């Protein structure tokens, strides 16, 4: 099928760029002596996860049990869930996963530890990574003493094994915390086997910032407008675009495309790095200024040349991960030639 005949809106992934991105990150980790454990939250496609492992990744990272179940069903047997698991129902599902894969879970509280312990007693021992916060203000304990308390508890709890530490994103503060924390853990016989860090935008500086032993990155496989703005990638490194069609030109400075909030994420760009909800390679000054459910309102006022009704446009999303999660399938291309459709098998798995 000719790519130009695919009905829009349609997400399209160029496999040659994907391969280049995967090799670049794996090569960096190999040179730095860091194990790569890619986060599948970006692509959610088992075949791409298998390719990451073929190239040298230690295993994969998932954010939710549902993602891990899809990946385990596809034969992947080394999985970290980088999210606290809480509740009896989730304990039973985690136990089932532990029977068929090497499982690790990050956590920052004793309730989550009790859940993982229950799962481990049923399904087999599960590794625990204690998450600490380095300024992100999300999950993660906020003091060295809390890390020590949870690490001791994991050591002394049935069904779990203290495997180490986790942090997101890796930054200068991560290194400061670890320099204080590691000697105290080692003094208690709790030297971490794994120090897991994450974050695509500064991934290639990980070895400079903190002594992590494992890197969790997701967006790098596709890249997006945010990773370009952060200096991690160029536009040529963006493998994922959404193809849309101009369906209306109600005013000279306005184009309407056939994709709105059901296709694109509403994630804004960081302050000072760009406006709108996506980047148009063919019209760099165009701005996807507003969206309703099915309509994208594109501001063309800064454009010298302007697209016409019926013209197909490519859009690089601000943040590709939530956009990927909005679609059941995407089109694969290689060298710009349509190869077929791929199911986004783990999309929508929010539990």
CSV table of C-alpha atoms in Angstrom, one decimal:
chain,number,residue,atom,x,y,z
A,1,UNK,CA,0.0,0.0,0.0
A,2,UNK,CA,1.2,3.5,-0.8
A,3,UNK,CA,1.7,5.5,2.4
A,4,UNK,CA,-0.1,8.4,0.9
A,5,UNK,CA,-3.2,6.3,0.6
A,6,UNK,CA,-3.5,5.6,4.3
A,7,UNK,CA,-6.5,7.3,5.8
A,8,UNK,CA,-5.7,10.1,8.3
A,9,UNK,CA,-5.1,10.7,11.1
A,10,UNK,CA,-2.6,7.9,11.4
A,11,UNK,CA,0.6,7.5,13.6
A,12,UNK,CA,3.6,6.5,11.5
A,13,UNK,CA,6.9,5.0,12.8
A,14,UNK,CA,10.0,5.0,10.6
A,15,UNK,CA,11.9,1.8,11.5
A,16,UNK,CA,15.2,2.9,10.2
A,17,UNK,CA,15.2,5.8,12.7
A,18,UNK,CA,14.0,3.5,15.5
A,19,UNK,CA,17.0,1.2,14.8
A,20,UNK,CA,19.4,4.1,14.8
A,21,UNK,CA,18.0,5.4,18.1
A,22,UNK,CA,18.1,2.0,19.8
A,23,UNK,CA,21.7,1.4,18.7
A,24,UNK,CA,22.8,4.8,19.8
A,25,UNK,CA,21.5,4.3,23.4
A,26,UNK,CA,22.8,0.8,23.7
A,27,UNK,CA,26.2,1.9,22.5
A,28,UNK,CA,26.3,4.6,25.1
A,29,UNK,CA,25.4,2.3,27.9
A,30,UNK,CA,27.9,-0.3,26.8
A,31,UNK,CA,30.7,2.4,26.7
A,32,UNK,CA,29.6,3.7,30.1
A,33,UNK,CA,29.3,0.3,31.7
A,34,UNK,CA,25.7,0.8,32.5
A,35,UNK,CA,23.0,-1.8,32.0
A,36,UNK,CA,20.1,-0.6,29.8
A,37,UNK,CA,16.6,-1.5,30.9
A,38,UNK,CA,14.4,0.4,28.5
A,39,UNK,CA,10.9,1.6,29.5
A,40,UNK,CA,8.2,0.3,27.2
A,41,UNK,CA,5.7,2.9,28.3
A,42,UNK,CA,6.6,4.8,25.1
A,43,UNK,CA,6.1,2.2,22.4
A,44,UNK,CA,4.1,-0.6,24.2
A,45,UNK,CA,4.9,-3.0,21.4
A,46,UNK,CA,6.3,-6.4,22.2
A,47,UNK,CA,8.3,-6.8,19.0
A,48,UNK,CA,10.1,-3.5,19.7
A,49,UNK,CA,10.8,-4.6,23.3
A,50,UNK,CA,12.3,-7.8,21.9
A,51,UNK,CA,14.5,-5.8,19.6
A,52,UNK,CA,15.8,-3.7,22.5
A,53,UNK,CA,16.8,-6.9,24.3
A,54,UNK,CA,18.4,-8.4,21.2
A,55,UNK,CA,20.6,-5.4,21.0
A,56,UNK,CA,21.8,-5.9,24.6
A,57,UNK,CA,19.2,-4.5,27.0
A,58,UNK,CA,19.1,-6.3,30.4
A,59,UNK,CA,15.3,-6.5,30.4
A,60,UNK,CA,12.5,-4.0,30.3
A,61,UNK,CA,10.8,-1.5,32.5
A,62,UNK,CA,7.0,-1.3,32.8
A,63,UNK,CA,4.9,1.3,34.6
A,64,UNK,CA,1.8,-0.8,35.4
A,65,UNK,CA,1.0,-4.5,35.9
A,66,UNK,CA,-1.1,-4.5,32.7
A,67,UNK,CA,1.9,-3.5,30.6
A,68,UNK,CA,4.0,-6.2,32.3
A,69,UNK,CA,1.3,-8.9,31.7
A,70,UNK,CA,1.3,-8.1,28.0
A,71,UNK,CA,5.1,-8.2,27.8
A,72,UNK,CA,5.3,-11.5,29.8
A,73,UNK,CA,2.7,-13.0,27.5
A,74,UNK,CA,5.1,-12.1,24.6
A,75,UNK,CA,7.9,-14.1,26.3
A,76,UNK,CA,9.9,-11.3,28.0
A,77,UNK,CA,11.1,-12.7,31.3
A,78,UNK,CA,13.0,-9.9,33.1
A,79,UNK,CA,10.7,-7.0,34.1
A,80,UNK,CA,10.9,-4.1,36.5
A,81,UNK,CA,7.7,-2.3,37.4
A,82,UNK,CA,8.8,1.2,38.3
A,83,UNK,CA,5.7,2.0,40.2
A,84,UNK,CA,4.4,1.2,43.7
A,85,UNK,CA,2.0,-1.8,43.7
A,86,UNK,CA,-0.7,-1.5,46.4
A,87,UNK,CA,-3.7,-3.7,47.1
A,88,UNK,CA,-4.5,-7.4,47.4
A,89,UNK,CA,-5.9,-7.7,43.8
A,90,UNK,CA,-2.6,-6.4,42.4
A,91,UNK,CA,-0.7,-8.7,44.8
A,92,UNK,CA,-2.3,-11.7,43.1
A,93,UNK,CA,-1.5,-10.4,39.6
A,94,UNK,CA,2.1,-9.7,40.6
A,95,UNK,CA,2.3,-13.2,42.1
A,96,UNK,CA,1.2,-14.7,38.8
A,97,UNK,CA,3.9,-12.7,36.9
A,98,UNK,CA,6.5,-13.8,39.4
A,99,UNK,CA,5.8,-17.4,38.5
A,100,UNK,CA,6.9,-16.8,34.9
A,101,UNK,CA,9.4,-13.9,34.9
A,102,UNK,CA,12.1,-12.4,37.1
A,103,UNK,CA,10.2,-9.5,38.7
A,104,UNK,CA,11.3,-6.4,40.5
A,105,UNK,CA,9.2,-3.6,41.8
A,106,UNK,CA,10.1,-0.1,43.0
A,107,UNK,CA,8.4,1.3,46.1
A,108,UNK,CA,8.6,4.1,48.7
A,109,UNK,CA,6.3,3.0,51.5
A,110,UNK,CA,5.6,0.0,53.8
A,111,UNK,CA,2.1,-0.6,52.4
A,112,UNK,CA,3.6,-1.2,49.0
A,113,UNK,CA,6.2,-3.4,50.6
A,114,UNK,CA,3.5,-5.5,52.2
A,115,UNK,CA,1.8,-5.9,48.9
A,116,UNK,CA,4.9,-7.1,47.2
A,117,UNK,CA,5.7,-9.4,50.1
A,118,UNK,CA,2.2,-11.0,49.7
A,119,UNK,CA,2.9,-11.5,46.0
A,120,UNK,CA,6.3,-12.9,46.7
A,121,UNK,CA,5.1,-15.5,49.2
A,122,UNK,CA,2.6,-16.7,46.7
A,123,UNK,CA,4.5,-16.6,43.4
A,124,UNK,CA,8.2,-16.5,44.3
A,125,UNK,CA,10.7,-14.0,45.6
A,126,UNK,CA,10.5,-10.5,44.1
A,127,UNK,CA,13.2,-7.9,44.0
A,128,UNK,CA,12.6,-4.5,45.6
A,129,UNK,CA,14.1,-1.2,44.6
A,130,UNK,CA,13.6,1.6,47.1
A,131,UNK,CA,12.8,4.8,45.3
A,132,UNK,CA,14.2,8.2,46.5
A,133,UNK,CA,13.2,11.6,45.2
A,134,UNK,CA,15.9,14.0,43.9
A,135,UNK,CA,13.6,17.0,43.3
A,136,UNK,CA,10.9,15.7,41.0
A,137,UNK,CA,8.2,15.9,43.6
A,138,UNK,CA,6.5,12.7,42.6
A,139,UNK,CA,7.0,9.3,44.2
A,140,UNK,CA,10.1,8.5,46.2
A,141,UNK,CA,11.2,8.9,49.8
A,142,UNK,CA,12.7,12.3,50.7
A,143,UNK,CA,15.3,11.4,53.2
A,144,UNK,CA,18.3,9.1,53.6
A,145,UNK,CA,16.8,7.8,56.8
A,146,UNK,CA,13.6,6.7,55.0
A,147,UNK,CA,15.7,4.8,52.4
A,148,UNK,CA,17.5,3.0,55.2
A,149,UNK,CA,14.3,2.1,57.0
A,150,UNK,CA,12.7,0.6,53.9
A,151,UNK,CA,15.9,-1.2,52.9
A,152,UNK,CA,16.1,-2.8,56.3
A,153,UNK,CA,12.4,-3.7,56.2
A,154,UNK,CA,12.9,-5.3,52.7
A,155,UNK,CA,15.8,-7.4,54.0
A,156,UNK,CA,13.7,-8.7,56.9
A,157,UNK,CA,10.5,-9.3,55.0
A,158,UNK,CA,9.4,-12.7,53.6
A,159,UNK,CA,8.9,-13.0,49.9
A,160,UNK,CA,11.0,-10.0,48.9
A,161,UNK,CA,14.7,-9.3,48.3
A,162,UNK,CA,16.4,-5.9,48.7
A,163,UNK,CA,18.0,-5.4,45.3
A,164,UNK,CA,18.8,-1.7,45.5
A,165,UNK,CA,17.7,1.8,44.7
A,166,UNK,CA,15.7,3.7,42.0
A,167,UNK,CA,15.5,7.4,41.1
A,168,UNK,CA,13.9,9.6,38.4
A,169,UNK,CA,15.2,11.6,36.8
A,170,UNK,CA,18.9,11.3,37.3
A,171,UNK,CA,20.4,14.7,38.0
A,172,UNK,CA,23.1,16.4,40.1
A,173,UNK,CA,21.1,16.0,43.2
A,174,UNK,CA,20.9,12.2,42.6
A,175,UNK,CA,24.7,12.0,42.9
A,176,UNK,CA,24.7,14.1,46.1
A,177,UNK,CA,22.2,11.8,47.7
A,178,UNK,CA,24.0,8.6,46.7
A,179,UNK,CA,27.3,9.9,48.0
A,180,UNK,CA,25.7,10.2,51.4
A,181,UNK,CA,23.5,7.1,51.2
A,182,UNK,CA,25.8,4.4,49.8
A,183,UNK,CA,28.3,4.3,52.7
A,184,UNK,CA,25.5,4.0,55.2
A,185,UNK,CA,23.8,1.1,53.3
A,186,UNK,CA,27.1,-0.7,52.9
A,187,UNK,CA,27.9,-0.3,56.6
A,188,UNK,CA,24.7,-2.3,57.3
A,189,UNK,CA,25.4,-5.0,54.8
A,190,UNK,CA,22.9,-3.5,52.4
A,191,UNK,CA,25.1,-2.7,49.4
A,192,UNK,CA,22.7,-2.2,46.5
A,193,UNK,CA,23.2,-4.6,43.6
A,194,UNK,CA,21.3,-2.2,41.4
A,195,UNK,CA,21.1,1.6,41.3
A,196,UNK,CA,18.5,2.3,38.7
A,197,UNK,CA,18.2,5.8,37.1
A,198,UNK,CA,15.9,7.2,34.4
A,199,UNK,CA,15.2,10.0,32.0
A,200,UNK,CA,15.8,10.3,28.3
A,201,UNK,CA,16.5,14.1,28.0
A,202,UNK,CA,19.9,13.9,29.9
A,203,UNK,CA,20.5,10.2,29.3
A,204,UNK,CA,23.9,10.6,27.7
A,205,UNK,CA,25.2,12.5,30.7
A,206,UNK,CA,24.1,9.8,33.2
A,207,UNK,CA,27.6,8.6,33.9
A,208,UNK,CA,28.7,12.2,34.8
A,209,UNK,CA,25.9,12.9,37.3
A,210,UNK,CA,25.6,9.8,39.5
A,211,UNK,CA,26.9,6.3,40.0
A,212,UNK,CA,23.9,4.5,38.5
A,213,UNK,CA,24.3,0.9,37.3
A,214,UNK,CA,21.1,0.7,35.3
A,215,UNK,CA,19.4,3.2,33.0
A,216,UNK,CA,15.7,3.3,32.4
A,217,UNK,CA,14.8,5.3,29.3
A,218,UNK,CA,11.7,5.2,27.1
A,219,UNK,CA,11.2,8.2,24.8
A,220,UNK,CA,14.6,7.7,23.1
A,221,UNK,CA,13.1,5.0,20.9
A,222,UNK,CA,11.0,7.5,19.0
A,223,UNK,CA,12.0,11.0,20.3
A,224,UNK,CA,9.7,13.9,20.2
A,225,UNK,CA,9.5,17.7,20.3
A,226,UNK,CA,10.5,17.8,23.9
A,227,UNK,CA,13.7,15.7,23.5
A,228,UNK,CA,14.7,17.9,20.6
A,229,UNK,CA,14.2,21.0,22.7
A,230,UNK,CA,16.2,19.4,25.5
A,231,UNK,CA,19.2,18.8,23.1
A,232,UNK,CA,18.9,15.1,23.3
A,233,UNK,CA,17.9,14.6,19.7
A,234,UNK,CA,17.5,16.3,16.3
A,235,UNK,CA,14.4,16.4,14.1
A,236,UNK,CA,16.0,13.7,12.0
A,237,UNK,CA,16.0,11.4,15.1
A,238,UNK,CA,12.2,11.6,15.5
A,239,UNK,CA,10.8,8.3,14.4
A,240,UNK,CA,7.1,8.9,15.3
A,241,UNK,CA,4.9,11.3,13.4
A,242,UNK,CA,1.2,11.7,13.1
A,243,UNK,CA,-0.1,12.2,9.5
A,244,UNK,CA,-3.1,14.5,9.3
A,245,UNK,CA,-5.1,16.1,6.5
A,246,UNK,CA,-6.1,19.8,6.2
A,247,UNK,CA,-9.9,19.6,6.0
A,248,UNK,CA,-10.8,23.3,6.2
A,249,UNK,CA,-9.3,26.8,5.7
A,250,UNK,CA,-11.9,29.1,7.1
A,251,UNK,CA,-9.5,32.1,7.2
A,252,UNK,CA,-6.2,32.7,5.5
A,253,UNK,CA,-4.2,32.4,8.8
A,254,UNK,CA,-6.1,29.3,10.0
A,255,UNK,CA,-6.1,25.6,8.9
A,256,UNK,CA,-8.2,22.9,10.4
A,257,UNK,CA,-6.8,19.4,10.5
A,258,UNK,CA,-8.6,16.1,11.1
A,259,UNK,CA,-7.0,15.4,14.5
A,260,UNK,CA,-7.6,16.9,17.9
A,261,UNK,CA,-7.4,15.8,21.5
A,262,UNK,CA,-8.3,12.2,20.7
A,263,UNK,CA,-5.1,12.0,18.6
A,264,UNK,CA,-2.7,14.4,20.3
A,265,UNK,CA,-1.7,14.8,23.9
A,266,UNK,CA,-2.4,18.2,25.5
A,267,UNK,CA,1.0,18.2,27.2
A,268,UNK,CA,2.6,21.7,26.7
A,269,UNK,CA,6.2,22.4,25.9
A,270,UNK,CA,8.4,23.5,28.8
A,271,UNK,CA,8.3,27.3,29.1
A,272,UNK,CA,10.3,29.1,26.5
A,273,UNK,CA,10.9,26.0,24.2
A,274,UNK,CA,7.9,26.3,21.9
A,275,UNK,CA,4.1,26.8,21.6
A,276,UNK,CA,1.3,24.6,20.5
A,277,UNK,CA,0.8,20.8,20.6
A,278,UNK,CA,3.1,19.7,17.9
A,279,UNK,CA,5.8,20.5,15.3
A,280,UNK,CA,5.1,20.6,11.5
A,281,UNK,CA,8.4,19.7,9.7
A,282,UNK,CA,7.1,21.1,6.4
A,283,UNK,CA,5.8,24.3,8.0
A,284,UNK,CA,8.0,25.1,11.0
A,285,UNK,CA,6.2,28.3,11.8
A,286,UNK,CA,2.8,26.7,12.0
A,287,UNK,CA,1.4,26.2,15.4
A,288,UNK,CA,-1.2,23.6,16.5
A,289,UNK,CA,-2.7,26.2,18.8
A,290,UNK,CA,-6.0,24.7,19.9
A,291,UNK,CA,-7.8,21.3,19.8
A,292,UNK,CA,-11.3,20.1,20.3
A,293,UNK,CA,-12.0,16.3,20.3
A,294,UNK,CA,-11.7,15.9,16.5
A,295,UNK,CA,-10.4,19.2,15.2
A,296,UNK,CA,-6.9,20.7,15.3
A,297,UNK,CA,-6.7,24.4,14.9
A,298,UNK,CA,-3.4,25.4,13.2
A,299,UNK,CA,-2.3,29.0,13.4
A,300,UNK,CA,-0.6,29.9,10.1
A,301,UNK,CA,-0.1,33.6,10.7
A,302,UNK,CA,3.7,33.3,10.9
A,303,UNK,CA,4.0,31.1,7.8
A,304,UNK,CA,5.2,32.4,4.4
A,305,UNK,CA,3.8,29.4,2.6
A,306,UNK,CA,0.6,27.8,3.8
A,307,UNK,CA,-1.0,24.4,3.3
A,308,UNK,CA,-4.1,23.9,1.2
A,309,UNK,CA,-7.3,21.9,1.8
A,310,UNK,CA,-6.6,18.2,1.2
A,311,UNK,CA,-2.8,18.5,1.9
A,312,UNK,CA,-1.4,15.9,4.2
A,313,UNK,CA,0.9,17.1,7.0
A,314,UNK,CA,3.3,15.3,9.3
A,315,UNK,CA,3.3,16.3,13.0
A,316,UNK,CA,5.9,15.5,15.6
A,317,UNK,CA,4.1,15.4,19.0
A,318,UNK,CA,5.3,17.4,22.0
A,319,UNK,CA,5.4,14.3,24.1
A,320,UNK,CA,5.1,11.0,22.2
A,321,UNK,CA,4.4,8.6,25.1
A,322,UNK,CA,0.8,9.7,25.8
A,323,UNK,CA,0.1,10.1,22.1
A,324,UNK,CA,1.2,6.5,21.5
A,325,UNK,CA,-1.2,5.4,24.3
A,326,UNK,CA,-4.2,7.0,22.4
A,327,UNK,CA,-4.0,4.6,19.4
A,328,UNK,CA,-4.7,0.9,18.8
A,329,UNK,CA,-2.2,0.6,16.0
A,330,UNK,CA,0.3,2.5,13.9
A,331,UNK,CA,1.8,2.2,10.5
A,332,UNK,CA,5.4,1.1,10.1
A,333,UNK,CA,7.6,2.4,7.3
A,334,UNK,CA,11.2,1.6,6.3
A,335,UNK,CA,13.0,4.0,4.1
A,336,UNK,CA,9.7,5.8,3.9
A,337,UNK,CA,8.0,2.8,2.4
A,338,UNK,CA,4.9,1.4,4.1
A,339,UNK,CA,5.6,-2.0,5.7
A,340,UNK,CA,2.3,-2.8,7.4
A,341,UNK,CA,0.5,-2.0,10.6
A,342,UNK,CA,1.5,-2.9,14.2
A,343,UNK,CA,-0.7,-3.3,17.2
A,344,UNK,CA,0.1,-1.1,20.2
A,345,UNK,CA,-0.6,-4.2,22.4
A,346,UNK,CA,-0.1,-2.6,25.9
A,347,UNK,CA,-2.0,0.6,25.3
A,348,UNK,CA,-4.6,1.6,27.7
A,349,UNK,CA,-3.2,-0.7,30.4
A,350,UNK,CA,-3.6,1.8,33.3
A,351,UNK,CA,-3.9,-0.8,36.1
